[in-house]
Structures are given as C-alpha cells and as structure tokens.
PDB file of C-alpha atoms in Angstrom:
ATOM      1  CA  UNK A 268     -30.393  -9.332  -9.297  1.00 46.00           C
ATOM      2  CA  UNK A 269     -29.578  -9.826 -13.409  1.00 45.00           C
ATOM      3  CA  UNK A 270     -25.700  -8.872 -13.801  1.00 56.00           C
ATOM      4  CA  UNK A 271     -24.671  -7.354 -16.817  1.00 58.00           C
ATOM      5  CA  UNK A 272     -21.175  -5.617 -16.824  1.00 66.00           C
ATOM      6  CA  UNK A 273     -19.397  -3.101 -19.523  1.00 61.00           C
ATOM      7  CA  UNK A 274     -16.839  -4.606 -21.734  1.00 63.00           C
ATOM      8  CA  UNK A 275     -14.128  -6.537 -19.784  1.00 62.00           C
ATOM      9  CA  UNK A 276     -11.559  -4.992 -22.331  1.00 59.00           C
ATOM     10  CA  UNK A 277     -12.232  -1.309 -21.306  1.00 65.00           C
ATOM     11  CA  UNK A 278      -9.270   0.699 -20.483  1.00 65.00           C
ATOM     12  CA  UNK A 279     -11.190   2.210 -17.466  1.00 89.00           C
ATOM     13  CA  UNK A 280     -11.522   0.854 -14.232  1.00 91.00           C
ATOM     14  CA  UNK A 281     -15.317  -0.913 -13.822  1.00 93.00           C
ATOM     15  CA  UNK A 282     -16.965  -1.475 -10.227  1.00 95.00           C
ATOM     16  CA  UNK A 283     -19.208  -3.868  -9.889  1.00 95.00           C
ATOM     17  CA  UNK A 284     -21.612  -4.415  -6.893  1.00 97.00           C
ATOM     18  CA  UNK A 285     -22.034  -8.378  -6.605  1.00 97.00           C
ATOM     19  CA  UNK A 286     -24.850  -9.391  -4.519  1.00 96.00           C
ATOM     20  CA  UNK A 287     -23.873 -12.714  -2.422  1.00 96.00           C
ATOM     21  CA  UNK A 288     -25.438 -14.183   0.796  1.00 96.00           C
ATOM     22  CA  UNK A 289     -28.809 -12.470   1.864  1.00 94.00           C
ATOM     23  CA  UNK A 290     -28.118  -8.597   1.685  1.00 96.00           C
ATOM     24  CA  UNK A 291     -24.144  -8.707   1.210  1.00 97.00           C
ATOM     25  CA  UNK A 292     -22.068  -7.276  -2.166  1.00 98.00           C
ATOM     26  CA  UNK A 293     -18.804  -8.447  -2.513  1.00 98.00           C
ATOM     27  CA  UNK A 294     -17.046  -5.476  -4.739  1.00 98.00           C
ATOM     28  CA  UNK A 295     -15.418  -6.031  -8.225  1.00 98.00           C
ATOM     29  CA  UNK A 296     -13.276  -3.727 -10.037  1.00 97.00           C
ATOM     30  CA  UNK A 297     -11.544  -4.882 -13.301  1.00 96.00           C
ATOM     31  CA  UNK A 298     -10.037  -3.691 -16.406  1.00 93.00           C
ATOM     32  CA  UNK A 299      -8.804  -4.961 -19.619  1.00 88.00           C
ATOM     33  CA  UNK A 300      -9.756  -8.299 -18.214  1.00 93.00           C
ATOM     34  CA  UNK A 301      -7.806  -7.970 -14.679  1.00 97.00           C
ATOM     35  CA  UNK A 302     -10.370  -8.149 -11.420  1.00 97.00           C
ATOM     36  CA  UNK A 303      -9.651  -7.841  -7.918  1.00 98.00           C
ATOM     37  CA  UNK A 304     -12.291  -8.159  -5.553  1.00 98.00           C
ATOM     38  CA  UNK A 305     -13.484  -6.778  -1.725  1.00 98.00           C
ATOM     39  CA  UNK A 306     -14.895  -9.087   0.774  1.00 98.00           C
ATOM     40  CA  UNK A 307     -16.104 -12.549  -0.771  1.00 98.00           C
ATOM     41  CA  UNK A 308     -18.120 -14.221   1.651  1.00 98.00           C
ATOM     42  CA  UNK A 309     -18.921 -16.657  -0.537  1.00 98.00           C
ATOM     43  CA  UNK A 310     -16.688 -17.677  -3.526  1.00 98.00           C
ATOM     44  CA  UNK A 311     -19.728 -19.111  -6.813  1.00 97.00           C
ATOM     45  CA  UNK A 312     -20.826 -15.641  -7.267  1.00 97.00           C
ATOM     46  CA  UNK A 313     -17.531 -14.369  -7.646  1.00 98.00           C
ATOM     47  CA  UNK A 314     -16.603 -17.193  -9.784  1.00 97.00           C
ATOM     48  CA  UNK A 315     -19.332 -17.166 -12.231  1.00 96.00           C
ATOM     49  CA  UNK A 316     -18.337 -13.479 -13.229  1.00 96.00           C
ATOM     50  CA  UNK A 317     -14.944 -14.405 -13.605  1.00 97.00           C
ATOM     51  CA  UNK A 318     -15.937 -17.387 -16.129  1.00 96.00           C
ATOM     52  CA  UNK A 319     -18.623 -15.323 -17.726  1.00 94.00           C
ATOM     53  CA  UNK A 320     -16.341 -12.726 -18.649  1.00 93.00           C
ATOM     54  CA  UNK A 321     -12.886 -14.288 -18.901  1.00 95.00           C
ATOM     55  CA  UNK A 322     -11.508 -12.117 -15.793  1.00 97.00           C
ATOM     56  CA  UNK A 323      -8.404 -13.336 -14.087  1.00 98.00           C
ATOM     57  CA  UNK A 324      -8.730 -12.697 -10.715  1.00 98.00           C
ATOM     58  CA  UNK A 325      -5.505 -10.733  -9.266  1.00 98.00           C
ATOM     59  CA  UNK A 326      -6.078  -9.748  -5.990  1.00 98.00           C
ATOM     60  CA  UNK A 327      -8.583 -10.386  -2.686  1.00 98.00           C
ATOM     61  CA  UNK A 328      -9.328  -7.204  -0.436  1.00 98.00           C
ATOM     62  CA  UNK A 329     -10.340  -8.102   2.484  1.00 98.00           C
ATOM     63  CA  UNK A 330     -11.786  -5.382   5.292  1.00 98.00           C
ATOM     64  CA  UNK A 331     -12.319  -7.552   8.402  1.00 98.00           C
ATOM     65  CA  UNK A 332     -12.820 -11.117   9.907  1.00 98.00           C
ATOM     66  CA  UNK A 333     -16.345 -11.606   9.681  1.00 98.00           C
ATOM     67  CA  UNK A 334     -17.368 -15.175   7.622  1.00 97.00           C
ATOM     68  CA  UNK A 335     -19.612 -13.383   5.401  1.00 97.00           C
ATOM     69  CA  UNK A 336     -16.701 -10.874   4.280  1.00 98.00           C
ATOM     70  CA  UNK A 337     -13.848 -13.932   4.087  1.00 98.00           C
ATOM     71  CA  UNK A 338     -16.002 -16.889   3.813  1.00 98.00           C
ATOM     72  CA  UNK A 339     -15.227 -17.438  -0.502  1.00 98.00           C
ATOM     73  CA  UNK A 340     -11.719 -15.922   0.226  1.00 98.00           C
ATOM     74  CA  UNK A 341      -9.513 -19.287   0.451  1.00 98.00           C
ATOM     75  CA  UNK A 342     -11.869 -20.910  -2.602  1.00 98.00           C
ATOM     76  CA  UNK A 343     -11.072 -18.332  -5.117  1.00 98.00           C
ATOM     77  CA  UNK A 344      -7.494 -17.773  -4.012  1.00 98.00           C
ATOM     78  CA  UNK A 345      -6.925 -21.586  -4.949  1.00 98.00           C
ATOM     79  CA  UNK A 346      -8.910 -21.461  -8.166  1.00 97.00           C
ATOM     80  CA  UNK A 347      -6.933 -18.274  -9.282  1.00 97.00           C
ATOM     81  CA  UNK A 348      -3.815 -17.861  -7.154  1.00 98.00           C
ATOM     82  CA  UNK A 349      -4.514 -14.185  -6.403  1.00 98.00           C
ATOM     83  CA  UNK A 350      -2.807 -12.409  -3.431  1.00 98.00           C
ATOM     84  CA  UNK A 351      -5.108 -11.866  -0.175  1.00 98.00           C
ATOM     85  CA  UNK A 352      -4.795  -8.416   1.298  1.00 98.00           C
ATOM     86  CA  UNK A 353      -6.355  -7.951   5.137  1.00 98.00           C
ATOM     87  CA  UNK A 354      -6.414  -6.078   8.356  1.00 98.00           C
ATOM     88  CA  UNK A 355      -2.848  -7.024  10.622  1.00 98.00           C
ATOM     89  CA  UNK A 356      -4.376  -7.616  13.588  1.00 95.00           C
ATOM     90  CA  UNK A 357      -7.158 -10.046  13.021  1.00 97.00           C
ATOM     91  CA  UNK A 358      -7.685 -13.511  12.173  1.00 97.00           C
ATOM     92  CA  UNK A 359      -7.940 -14.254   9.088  1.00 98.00           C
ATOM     93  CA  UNK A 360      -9.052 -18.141   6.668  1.00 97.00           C
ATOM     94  CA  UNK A 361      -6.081 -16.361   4.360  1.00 98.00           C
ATOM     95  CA  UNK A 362      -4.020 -13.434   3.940  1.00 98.00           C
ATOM     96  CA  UNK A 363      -0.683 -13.490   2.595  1.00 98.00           C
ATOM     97  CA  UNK A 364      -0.300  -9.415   3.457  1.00 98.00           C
ATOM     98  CA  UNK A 365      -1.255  -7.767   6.767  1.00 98.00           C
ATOM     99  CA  UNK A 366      -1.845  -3.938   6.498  1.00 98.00           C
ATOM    100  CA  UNK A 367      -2.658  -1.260   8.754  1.00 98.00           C
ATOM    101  CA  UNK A 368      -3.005   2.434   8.673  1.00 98.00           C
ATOM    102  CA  UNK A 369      -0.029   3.699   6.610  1.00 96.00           C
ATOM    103  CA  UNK A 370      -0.010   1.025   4.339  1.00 98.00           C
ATOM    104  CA  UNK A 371      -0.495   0.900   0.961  1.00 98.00           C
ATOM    105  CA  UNK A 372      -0.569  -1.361  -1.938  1.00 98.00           C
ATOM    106  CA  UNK A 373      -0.238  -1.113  -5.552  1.00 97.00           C
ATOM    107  CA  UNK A 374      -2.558  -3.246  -8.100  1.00 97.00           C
ATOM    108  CA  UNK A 375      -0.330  -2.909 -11.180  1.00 95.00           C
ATOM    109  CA  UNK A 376      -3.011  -4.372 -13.816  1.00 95.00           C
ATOM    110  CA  UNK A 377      -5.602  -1.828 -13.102  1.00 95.00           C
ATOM    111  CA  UNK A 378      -3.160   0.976 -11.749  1.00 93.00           C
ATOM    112  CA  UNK A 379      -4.820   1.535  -8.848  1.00 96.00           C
ATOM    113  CA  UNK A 380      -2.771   2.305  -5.322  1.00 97.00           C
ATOM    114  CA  UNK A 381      -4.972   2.130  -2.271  1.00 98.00           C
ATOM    115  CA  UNK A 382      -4.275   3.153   0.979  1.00 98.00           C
ATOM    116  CA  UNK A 383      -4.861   1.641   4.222  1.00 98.00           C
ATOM    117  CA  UNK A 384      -7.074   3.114   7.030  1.00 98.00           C
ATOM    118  CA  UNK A 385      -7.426   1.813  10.334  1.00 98.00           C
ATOM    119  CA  UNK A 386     -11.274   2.212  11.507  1.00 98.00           C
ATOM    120  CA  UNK A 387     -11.735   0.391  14.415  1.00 98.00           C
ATOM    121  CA  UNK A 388     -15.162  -0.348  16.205  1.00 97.00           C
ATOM    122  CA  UNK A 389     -17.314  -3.177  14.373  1.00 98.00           C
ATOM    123  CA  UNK A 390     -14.602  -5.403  14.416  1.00 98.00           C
ATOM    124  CA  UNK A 391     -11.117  -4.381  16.527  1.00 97.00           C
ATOM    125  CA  UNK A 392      -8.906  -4.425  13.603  1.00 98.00           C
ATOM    126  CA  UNK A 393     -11.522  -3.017  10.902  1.00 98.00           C
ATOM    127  CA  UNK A 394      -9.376  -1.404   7.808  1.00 98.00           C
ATOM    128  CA  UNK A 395     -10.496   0.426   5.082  1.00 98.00           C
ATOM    129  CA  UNK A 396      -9.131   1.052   0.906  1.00 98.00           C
ATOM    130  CA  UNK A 397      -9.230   4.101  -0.307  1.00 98.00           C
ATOM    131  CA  UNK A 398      -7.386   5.326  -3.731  1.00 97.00           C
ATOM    132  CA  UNK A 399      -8.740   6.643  -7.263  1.00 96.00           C
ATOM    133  CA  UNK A 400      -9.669   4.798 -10.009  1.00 93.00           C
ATOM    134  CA  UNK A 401     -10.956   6.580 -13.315  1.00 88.00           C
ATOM    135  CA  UNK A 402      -9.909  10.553 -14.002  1.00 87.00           C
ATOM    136  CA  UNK A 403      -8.775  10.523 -10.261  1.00 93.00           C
ATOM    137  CA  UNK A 404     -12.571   9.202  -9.325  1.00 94.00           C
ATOM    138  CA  UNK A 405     -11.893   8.824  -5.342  1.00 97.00           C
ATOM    139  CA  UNK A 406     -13.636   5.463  -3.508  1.00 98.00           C
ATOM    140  CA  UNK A 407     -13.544   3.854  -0.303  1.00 98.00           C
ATOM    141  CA  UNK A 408     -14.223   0.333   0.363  1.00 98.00           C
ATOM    142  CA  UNK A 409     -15.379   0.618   4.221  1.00 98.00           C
ATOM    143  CA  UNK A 410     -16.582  -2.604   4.669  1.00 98.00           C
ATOM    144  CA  UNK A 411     -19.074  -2.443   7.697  1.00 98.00           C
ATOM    145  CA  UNK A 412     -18.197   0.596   9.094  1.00 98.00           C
ATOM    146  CA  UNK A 413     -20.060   3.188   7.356  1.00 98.00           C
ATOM    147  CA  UNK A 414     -23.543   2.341   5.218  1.00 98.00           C
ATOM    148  CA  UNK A 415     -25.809   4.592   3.512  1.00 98.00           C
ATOM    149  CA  UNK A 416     -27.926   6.147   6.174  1.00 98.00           C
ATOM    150  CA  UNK A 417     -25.793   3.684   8.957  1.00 98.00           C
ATOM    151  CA  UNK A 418     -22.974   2.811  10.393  1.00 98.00           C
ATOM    152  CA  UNK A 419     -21.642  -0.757  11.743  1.00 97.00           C
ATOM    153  CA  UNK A 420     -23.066  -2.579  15.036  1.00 97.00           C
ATOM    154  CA  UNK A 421     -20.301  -2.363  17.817  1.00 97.00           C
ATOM    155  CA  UNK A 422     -19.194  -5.716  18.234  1.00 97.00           C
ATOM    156  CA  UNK A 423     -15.597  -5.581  19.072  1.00 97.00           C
ATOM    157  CA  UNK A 424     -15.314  -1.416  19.685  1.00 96.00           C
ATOM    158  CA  UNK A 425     -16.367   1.297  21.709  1.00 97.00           C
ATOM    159  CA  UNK A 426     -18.277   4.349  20.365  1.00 97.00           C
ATOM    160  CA  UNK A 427     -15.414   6.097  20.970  1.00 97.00           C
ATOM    161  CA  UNK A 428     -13.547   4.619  18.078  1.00 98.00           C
ATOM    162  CA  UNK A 429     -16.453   3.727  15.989  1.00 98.00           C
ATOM    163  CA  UNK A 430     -17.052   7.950  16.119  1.00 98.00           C
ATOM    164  CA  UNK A 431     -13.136   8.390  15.352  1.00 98.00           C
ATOM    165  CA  UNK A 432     -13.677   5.576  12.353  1.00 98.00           C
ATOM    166  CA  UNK A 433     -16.517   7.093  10.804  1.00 98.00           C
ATOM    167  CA  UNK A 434     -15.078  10.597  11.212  1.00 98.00           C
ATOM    168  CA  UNK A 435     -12.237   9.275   9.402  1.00 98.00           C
ATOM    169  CA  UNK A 436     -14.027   8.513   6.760  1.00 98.00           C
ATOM    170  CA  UNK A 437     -16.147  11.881   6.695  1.00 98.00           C
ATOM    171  CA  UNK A 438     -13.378  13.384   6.606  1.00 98.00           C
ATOM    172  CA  UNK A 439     -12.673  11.997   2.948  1.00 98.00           C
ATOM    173  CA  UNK A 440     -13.134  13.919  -0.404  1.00 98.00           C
ATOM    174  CA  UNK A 441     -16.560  14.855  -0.659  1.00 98.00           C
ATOM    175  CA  UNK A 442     -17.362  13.081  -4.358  1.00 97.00           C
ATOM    176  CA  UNK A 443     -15.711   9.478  -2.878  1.00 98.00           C
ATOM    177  CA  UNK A 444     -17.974   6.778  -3.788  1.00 97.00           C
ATOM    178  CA  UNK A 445     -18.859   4.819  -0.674  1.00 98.00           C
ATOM    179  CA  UNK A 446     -18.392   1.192  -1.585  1.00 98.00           C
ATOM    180  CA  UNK A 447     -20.075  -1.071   1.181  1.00 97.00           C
ATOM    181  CA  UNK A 448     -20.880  -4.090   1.743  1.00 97.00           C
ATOM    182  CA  UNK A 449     -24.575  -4.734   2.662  1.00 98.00           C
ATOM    183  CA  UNK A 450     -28.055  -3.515   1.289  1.00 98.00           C
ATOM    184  CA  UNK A 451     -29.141  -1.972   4.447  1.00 97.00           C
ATOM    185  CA  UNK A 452     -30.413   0.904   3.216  1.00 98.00           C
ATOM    186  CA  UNK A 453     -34.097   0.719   2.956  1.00 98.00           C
ATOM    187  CA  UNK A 454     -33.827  -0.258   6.659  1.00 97.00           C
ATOM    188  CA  UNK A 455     -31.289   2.707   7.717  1.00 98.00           C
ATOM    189  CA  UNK A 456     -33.298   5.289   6.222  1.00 98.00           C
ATOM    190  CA  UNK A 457     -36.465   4.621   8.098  1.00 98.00           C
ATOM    191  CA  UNK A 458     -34.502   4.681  11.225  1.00 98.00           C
ATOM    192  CA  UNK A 459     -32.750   7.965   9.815  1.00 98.00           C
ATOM    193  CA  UNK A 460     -35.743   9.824   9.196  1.00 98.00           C
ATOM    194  CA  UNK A 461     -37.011   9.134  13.033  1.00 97.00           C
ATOM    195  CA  UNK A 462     -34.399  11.098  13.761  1.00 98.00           C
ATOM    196  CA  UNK A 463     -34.119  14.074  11.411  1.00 98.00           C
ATOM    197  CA  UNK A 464     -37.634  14.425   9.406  1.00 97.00           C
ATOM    198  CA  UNK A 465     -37.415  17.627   8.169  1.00 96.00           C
ATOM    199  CA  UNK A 466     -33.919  16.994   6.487  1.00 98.00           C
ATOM    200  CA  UNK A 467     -34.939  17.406   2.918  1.00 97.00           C
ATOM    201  CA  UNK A 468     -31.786  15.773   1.477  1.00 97.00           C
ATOM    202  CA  UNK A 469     -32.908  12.636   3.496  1.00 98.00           C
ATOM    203  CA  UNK A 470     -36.516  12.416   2.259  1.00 98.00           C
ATOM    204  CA  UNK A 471     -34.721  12.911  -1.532  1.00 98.00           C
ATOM    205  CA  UNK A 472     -32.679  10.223  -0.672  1.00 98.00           C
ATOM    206  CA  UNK A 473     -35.908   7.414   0.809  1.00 98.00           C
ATOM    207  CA  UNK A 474     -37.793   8.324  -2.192  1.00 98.00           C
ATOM    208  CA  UNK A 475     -34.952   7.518  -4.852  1.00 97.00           C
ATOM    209  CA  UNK A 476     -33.385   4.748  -2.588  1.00 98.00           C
ATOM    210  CA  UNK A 477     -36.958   2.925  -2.770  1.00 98.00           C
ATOM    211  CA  UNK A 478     -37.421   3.236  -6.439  1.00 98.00           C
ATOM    212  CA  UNK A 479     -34.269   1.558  -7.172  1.00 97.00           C
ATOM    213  CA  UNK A 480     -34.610  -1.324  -4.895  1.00 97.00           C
ATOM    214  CA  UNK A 481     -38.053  -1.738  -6.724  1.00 97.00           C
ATOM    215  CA  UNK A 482     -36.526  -2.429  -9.403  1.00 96.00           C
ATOM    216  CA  UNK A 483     -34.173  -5.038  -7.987  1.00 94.00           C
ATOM    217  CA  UNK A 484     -31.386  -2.255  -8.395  1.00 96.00           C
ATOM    218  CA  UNK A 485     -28.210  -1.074  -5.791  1.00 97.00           C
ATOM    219  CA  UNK A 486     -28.766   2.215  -3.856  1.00 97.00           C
ATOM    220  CA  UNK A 487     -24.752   1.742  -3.537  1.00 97.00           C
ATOM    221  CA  UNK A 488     -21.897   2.934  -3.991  1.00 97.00           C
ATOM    222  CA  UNK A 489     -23.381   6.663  -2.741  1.00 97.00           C
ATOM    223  CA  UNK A 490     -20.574   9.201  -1.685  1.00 98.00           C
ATOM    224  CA  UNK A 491     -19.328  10.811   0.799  1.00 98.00           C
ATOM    225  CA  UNK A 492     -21.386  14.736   0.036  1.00 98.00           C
ATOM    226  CA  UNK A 493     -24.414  12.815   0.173  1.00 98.00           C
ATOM    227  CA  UNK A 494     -24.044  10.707   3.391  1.00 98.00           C
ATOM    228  CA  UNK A 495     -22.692  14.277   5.243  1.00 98.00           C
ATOM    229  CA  UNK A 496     -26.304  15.124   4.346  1.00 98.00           C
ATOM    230  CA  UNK A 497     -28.140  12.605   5.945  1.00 98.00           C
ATOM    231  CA  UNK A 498     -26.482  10.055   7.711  1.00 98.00           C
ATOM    232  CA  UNK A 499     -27.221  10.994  11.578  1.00 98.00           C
ATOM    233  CA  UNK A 500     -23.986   8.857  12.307  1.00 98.00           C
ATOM    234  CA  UNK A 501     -22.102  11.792  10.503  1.00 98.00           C
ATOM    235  CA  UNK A 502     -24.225  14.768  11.672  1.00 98.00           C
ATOM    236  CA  UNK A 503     -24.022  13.905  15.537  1.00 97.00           C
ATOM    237  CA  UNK A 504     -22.595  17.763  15.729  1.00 94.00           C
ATOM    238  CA  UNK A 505     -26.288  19.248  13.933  1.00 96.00           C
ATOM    239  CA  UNK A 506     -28.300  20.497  16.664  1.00 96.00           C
ATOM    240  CA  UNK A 507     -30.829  18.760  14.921  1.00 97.00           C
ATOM    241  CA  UNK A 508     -29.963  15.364  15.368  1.00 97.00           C
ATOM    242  CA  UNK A 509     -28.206  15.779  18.757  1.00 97.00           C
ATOM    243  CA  UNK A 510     -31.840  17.015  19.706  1.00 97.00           C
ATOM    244  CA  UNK A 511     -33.651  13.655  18.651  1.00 97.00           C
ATOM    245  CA  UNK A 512     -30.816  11.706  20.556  1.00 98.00           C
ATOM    246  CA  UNK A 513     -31.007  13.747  23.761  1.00 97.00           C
ATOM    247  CA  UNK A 514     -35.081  13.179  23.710  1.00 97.00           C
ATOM    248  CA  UNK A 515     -34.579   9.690  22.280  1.00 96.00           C
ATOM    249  CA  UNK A 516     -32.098   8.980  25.353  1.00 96.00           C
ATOM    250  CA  UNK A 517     -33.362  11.287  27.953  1.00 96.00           C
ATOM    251  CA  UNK A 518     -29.527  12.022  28.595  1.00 95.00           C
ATOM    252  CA  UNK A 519     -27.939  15.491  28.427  1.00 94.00           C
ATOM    253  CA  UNK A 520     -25.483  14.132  25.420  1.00 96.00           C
ATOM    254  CA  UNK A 521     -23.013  17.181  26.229  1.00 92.00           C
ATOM    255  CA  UNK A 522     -20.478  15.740  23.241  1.00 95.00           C
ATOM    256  CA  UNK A 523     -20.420  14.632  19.974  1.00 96.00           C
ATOM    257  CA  UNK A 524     -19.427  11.073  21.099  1.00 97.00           C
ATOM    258  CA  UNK A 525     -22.235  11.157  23.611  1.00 97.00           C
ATOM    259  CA  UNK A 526     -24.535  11.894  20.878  1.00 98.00           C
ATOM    260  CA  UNK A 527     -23.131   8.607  18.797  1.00 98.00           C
ATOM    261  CA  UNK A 528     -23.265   6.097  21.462  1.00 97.00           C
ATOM    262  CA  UNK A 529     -27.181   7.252  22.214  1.00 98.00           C
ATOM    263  CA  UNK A 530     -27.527   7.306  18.226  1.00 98.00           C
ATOM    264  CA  UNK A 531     -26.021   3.861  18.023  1.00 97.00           C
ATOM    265  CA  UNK A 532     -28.374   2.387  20.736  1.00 97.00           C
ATOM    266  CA  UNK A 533     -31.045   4.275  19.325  1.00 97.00           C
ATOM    267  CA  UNK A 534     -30.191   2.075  16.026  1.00 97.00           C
ATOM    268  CA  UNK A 535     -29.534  -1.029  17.952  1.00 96.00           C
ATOM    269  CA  UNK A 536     -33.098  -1.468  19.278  1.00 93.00           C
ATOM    270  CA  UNK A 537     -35.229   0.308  16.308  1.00 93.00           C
ATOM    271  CA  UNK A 538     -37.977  -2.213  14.199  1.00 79.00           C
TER     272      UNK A 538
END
C-alpha cells in the first residue's frame, strides 16, 4: 500500500494508517513536523516515514504487550529518543510511563491530551487513548479490543470484561474515529453478516469495505455510530443478534454477557 501523506507543516493534526507486518497498522499522527505513533511492531516502516518527511518522532503509544504492537518500539525510541507510553500492568521491551484508567498525558507539539482507559480481556492489562485532535474531532486508539465488524480474541480475559471493555468503548461519542490496529475487516464482516443479514447498515458497510480494499485502500479508522450499527459485539442487546447466538449456541443466552461469550465462540471457530 503506496503512502502519500498531507503536508508535514500543516497546523492540523494528520492520522496516518501505516501498514506493517501482514495485516497490522501502526498509527501516526503528526503536525508541523512532530509525530507520535501507536503500536510499532516493527520499527523500518515507521522509520521510512519519518525520513521521508523530516518528522521527529516525539512519543510511542503503546496499547498492550503483544510483539506485533511493541516489537519496533525499543528501535525507534533509540533512533529518536521519544518517550514510550504503555499499559501499568504488563510487560513491556520499553516504557518509561505506566498508565491506567485515570491517566492522562499531554503531547505538547501536537496539543493533543489523551486519556487512559482500562479495557481488559485480549490481553489483562489492555489500555486504550482517547482525546480530540482537529475542531474537537474525538478518536480512540483501541488497539485489539474493538475492530470494525470484531472485537479481540480472549487470550488473557474473560467475556465478562471483554463485554465491559467494548461497552466502554460504545459508550464513547458517537462520531469517534475508531483507530485499530489490524485489517480484519473483510474477514469480520462475513462472519457479521451470518449473524445479522437483514441489517442494512451492515450490507452498506461489506459492499463499501470491499471496494476499498480493492483498491489496496484502509476500511479504517470507522467510528463509533457506524460500528453501533453493525458490529454484533456491540448489539448483543438487539433481539436480532441475541437470536442468531441463541440458535448458533443452542443455549438460552438469558444476558447480554451470555450473548457475547456465545458471539465470541461463534467468531472463534468461523472460516
């Protein structure tokens, strides 16, 4: 995928999916030639923008332990001496601040204050940024927790908190732009419309979603309306989708966790 980004000396804050890895974006957002980024699993594609466009690197988000989220961290720290932000209670290659929910930080070249939510479930000390950028713009960076059409695998969680995470972030202003960190898409949607086919928002969403990855285009960030009007991991209270799960599960499903867990599974095993 070609990059080509707006003018480094812009005023405005620029975000800037990088694709890295096989199906990961590392997120860049820079102004008047100040960058931080989220999640650098690996540190050349990072780098290369940086050089390209004579960005100095101020600041390294990171949303959880996983190698292909930290893996380019300690790299570019050395190269540019920025400051490594991360979750408190995991274990990190770098991090020279630990945050948790109630947190926030301050990134004075691009005046942009973020603050810290815990969402626990893919990983057990998942956090997530959220602030506003241009003309109060809301965005999230979620990391793995919440995808277009998805949600994260449970590796470290229990649906419990991966329904209180996501709910979290539901719960957010409806025009945030959801700022995630793999292409999964493609993949969630099919999935998504097994389980709600006659949700006309969703079949909006496979059509437009395939017609930009045909042309080697994100389908991210999207926001926050949209995925409350298709995601089944944020509808698990539509009768609808609770429906599908109960038939999909054979289980009575009498709550909205219930319904999550059986969606999850549902997730976990679909080709």
């Amino acid at each position: 995928m070609a990059h080509t980004i707006p003018d480094p000396a812009s005023d405005r804050i620029q975000l800037v999916p990088v694709p890295a890895l096989s199906d990961n974006y590392i997120w860049m957002a820079y102004s008047d030639s100040h960058a931080i980024v989220v999640d650098p699993g690996e540190a050349a594609p990072v780098q290369g923008l940086l050089d390209r466009y004579g960005l100095a690197l101020d600041a390294i988000l990171l949303t959880h332990h996983h190698g292909d989220h930290v893996g380019g961290a300690r790299e570019l720290q050395a190269r540019s001496g920025a400051t490594v932000y991360g979750p408190a209670r995991e274990q990190l290659p770098v991090c020279d601040h630990r945050l948790e929910q109630g947190d926030a930080i301050f990134l004075e070249n691009l005046d942009l204050r973020l603050e810290v939510l815990d969402i626990p479930g893919h990983t057990a000390g998942h956090i997530a940024y959220f602030g506003r950028m241009n003309q109060g713009k809301p965005l999230v960076f979620c990391g793995d927790t919440l995808f277009s059409g998805g949600c994260g695998r449970l590796f470290e969680g229990t649906p419990a908190q991966m329904y209180d995470s996501v709910s979290k972030l539901r719960a957010l202003p409806l025009d945030t732009l959801v700022c995630c960190a793999h292409e999964y898409t493609l993949a969630n949607l099919r999935w998504a419309l097994q389980v709600e086919p006659g949700n006309d928002a969703l079949q909006e969403w496979w059509k437009a979603a395939q017609g930009l990855r045909a042309q080697g285009l994100p389908t991210l960030p999207t926001t926050i309306g949209a995925e409350r009007d298709f995601n089944p991991f944020l509808r698990t209270q539509q009768e609808s989708v609770a429906k599908a799960a109960r038939i999909q599960s054979g289980e009575r499903l009498d709550s909205a966790v219930t319904v999550f867990a059986a969606l999850r599974a549902w997730k976990d095993h679909f080709k």
